[in-house]
Amino acid sequence: MSGRKRKPLPPPRDADDEVSLGVGRGALRTGDHAVFVYRSPEELLEQVVPYLCAGLTAGDKVVYVADDLDVTLVNAALRKAGVDVDGLTQAGRLVVVAATDAFFPGGRFDADEAIAGVRALLAQAHADGFRRVRFSVEMTYLLRDVPGSERGVEFEAR
């Protein structure tokens, strides 16, 4: 990377453009990409649960693809934070899924299928009346020894 300083992104233009990272944690703009760096599952949960809760509070459809964390652990942490996991899941507002089920259910990763799946998810969420989808993925799925996983970076870039 060059020695050039990067300009910070402008703040959200208005409340409709703001994506809260959780109470007291600042905000991104709709369409921004955020990264949480963590050293333990507990540290990841401390970062991600407020973000997911803020999305549910905002009325977003919230999708979380877990890899390092077990789905039951994510759901338990959301319940502890006061989220009606079962009710919101049944209503289609909350989806917590394992990366193996989301990205390689047939034992291989296909970047084109993954992109098509995300597009279908977004189209369905829009049809269901959601203004925004808060889509979060634990990137550790890229480290799995699964055929096609070398295209995971391409998927993320696209």
Coordinates of C-alpha atoms in Angstrom, one line a residue:
M1 CA 0.0 0.0 0.0
S2 CA 1.3 3.5 -0.8
G3 CA 2.2 6.0 1.8
R4 CA -0.9 8.1 0.9
K5 CA -3.3 8.9 3.6
R6 CA -6.8 7.7 3.1
K7 CA -9.6 10.2 3.6
P8 CA -12.2 9.0 6.1
L9 CA -15.6 8.2 4.8
P10 CA -18.2 10.8 5.3
P11 CA -20.8 10.2 8.0
P12 CA -24.3 8.9 7.2
R13 CA -26.3 11.6 5.4
D14 CA -29.5 11.0 7.4
A15 CA -31.1 8.4 9.6
D16 CA -32.2 6.3 6.6
D17 CA -28.6 6.0 5.5
E18 CA -27.3 5.1 9.0
V19 CA -26.4 1.6 10.0
S20 CA -25.8 1.4 13.7
L21 CA -23.0 -0.8 15.0
G22 CA -24.8 -1.0 18.4
V23 CA -25.5 1.4 21.2
G24 CA -22.5 3.7 21.7
R25 CA -20.6 2.1 18.8
G26 CA -21.0 4.6 16.0
A27 CA -22.5 4.0 12.6
L28 CA -21.8 3.1 9.0
R29 CA -23.6 4.1 5.9
T30 CA -25.9 1.8 4.0
G31 CA -23.7 -0.4 1.8
D32 CA -20.6 0.0 3.8
H33 CA -18.5 -3.1 4.7
A34 CA -17.3 -3.5 8.2
V35 CA -14.8 -5.9 9.7
F36 CA -14.6 -7.1 13.3
V37 CA -11.2 -8.3 14.4
Y38 CA -11.3 -10.7 17.4
R39 CA -9.1 -13.2 19.3
S40 CA -11.8 -15.4 20.9
P41 CA -15.4 -16.4 20.4
E42 CA -16.4 -14.4 23.4
E43 CA -14.8 -11.3 21.9
L44 CA -16.6 -11.8 18.6
L45 CA -19.9 -12.2 20.4
E46 CA -19.2 -8.9 22.3
Q47 CA -18.9 -7.2 18.9
V48 CA -21.5 -8.9 16.8
V49 CA -24.5 -9.2 19.2
P50 CA -25.0 -5.4 19.6
Y51 CA -24.7 -5.0 15.8
L52 CA -27.3 -7.6 15.1
C53 CA -29.6 -6.3 17.9
A54 CA -29.3 -2.8 16.4
G55 CA -30.4 -4.2 13.0
L56 CA -33.4 -5.9 14.5
T57 CA -34.3 -2.7 16.4
A58 CA -34.0 -0.7 13.1
G59 CA -36.4 -3.2 11.4
D60 CA -33.8 -4.6 9.1
K61 CA -33.8 -8.2 8.0
V62 CA -30.7 -9.7 9.8
V63 CA -28.7 -12.5 8.4
Y64 CA -25.7 -13.9 10.2
V65 CA -23.5 -16.7 8.6
A66 CA -21.6 -18.3 11.5
D67 CA -18.3 -20.3 11.1
D68 CA -16.0 -19.8 14.1
L69 CA -19.1 -19.5 16.3
D70 CA -21.7 -22.3 16.5
V71 CA -25.2 -21.2 15.5
T72 CA -26.6 -22.3 18.9
L73 CA -24.0 -20.1 20.6
V74 CA -25.0 -17.0 18.5
N75 CA -28.7 -17.7 19.2
A76 CA -28.0 -18.1 22.9
A77 CA -26.1 -14.8 23.1
L78 CA -29.0 -13.1 21.2
R79 CA -31.5 -14.5 23.6
K80 CA -29.4 -13.3 26.6
A81 CA -29.5 -9.8 25.0
G82 CA -33.3 -10.0 25.0
V83 CA -34.0 -11.1 21.4
D84 CA -36.9 -13.3 20.7
V85 CA -34.8 -15.6 18.4
D86 CA -37.6 -18.1 17.7
G87 CA -40.3 -15.5 17.0
L88 CA -38.0 -13.4 14.7
T89 CA -36.7 -16.4 12.9
Q90 CA -40.2 -17.7 12.3
A91 CA -41.3 -14.2 11.1
G92 CA -38.3 -14.2 8.6
R93 CA -36.6 -11.2 10.3
L94 CA -33.7 -13.2 11.6
V95 CA -31.6 -15.9 9.9
V96 CA -28.6 -17.4 11.7
V97 CA -27.1 -20.1 9.6
A98 CA -23.8 -22.1 9.6
A99 CA -21.4 -21.3 6.7
T100 CA -21.3 -24.9 5.8
D101 CA -25.1 -24.8 5.2
A102 CA -25.1 -21.4 3.5
F103 CA -22.0 -21.7 1.2
F104 CA -21.2 -25.4 0.7
P105 CA -24.2 -27.6 1.4
G106 CA -23.0 -30.0 -1.3
G107 CA -19.5 -30.2 0.0
R108 CA -18.0 -27.5 -2.4
F109 CA -18.0 -23.7 -2.7
D110 CA -19.4 -22.1 -5.8
A111 CA -18.9 -18.3 -5.9
D112 CA -21.5 -17.9 -8.6
E113 CA -24.1 -19.9 -6.7
A114 CA -23.2 -17.9 -3.5
I115 CA -23.7 -14.6 -5.3
A116 CA -27.0 -15.8 -6.8
G117 CA -28.1 -16.9 -3.3
V118 CA -27.3 -13.4 -1.8
R119 CA -29.1 -11.7 -4.7
A120 CA -32.2 -13.9 -4.2
L121 CA -32.1 -13.2 -0.4
L122 CA -32.0 -9.4 -1.1
A123 CA -34.8 -9.6 -3.7
Q124 CA -37.0 -11.6 -1.3
A125 CA -36.3 -9.2 1.6
H126 CA -37.2 -6.3 -0.6
A127 CA -40.4 -8.1 -1.7
D128 CA -41.2 -8.7 1.9
G129 CA -41.0 -5.0 2.7
F130 CA -37.6 -4.8 4.3
R131 CA -35.8 -1.5 3.7
R132 CA -32.4 -3.0 4.3
V133 CA -30.7 -6.4 4.9
R134 CA -27.9 -6.6 7.5
F135 CA -25.9 -9.4 6.1
S136 CA -22.9 -10.6 8.2
V137 CA -20.5 -13.4 7.5
E138 CA -17.7 -14.8 9.6
M139 CA -14.9 -14.8 7.1
T140 CA -13.2 -17.8 8.6
Y141 CA -15.2 -19.9 6.1
L142 CA -12.5 -18.9 3.6
L143 CA -10.0 -21.0 5.5
R144 CA -11.9 -24.3 5.1
D145 CA -10.4 -27.0 2.9
V146 CA -13.4 -27.2 0.7
P147 CA -13.3 -27.6 -3.1
G148 CA -13.9 -24.1 -4.7
S149 CA -13.1 -22.2 -1.5
E150 CA -10.2 -20.5 -3.3
R151 CA -12.9 -18.5 -5.0
G152 CA -14.2 -17.1 -1.7
V153 CA -12.2 -14.0 -2.1
E154 CA -13.8 -13.4 -5.5
F155 CA -17.2 -13.9 -3.9
E156 CA -16.4 -11.4 -1.2
A157 CA -15.1 -8.8 -3.7
R158 CA -18.1 -9.2 -6.0

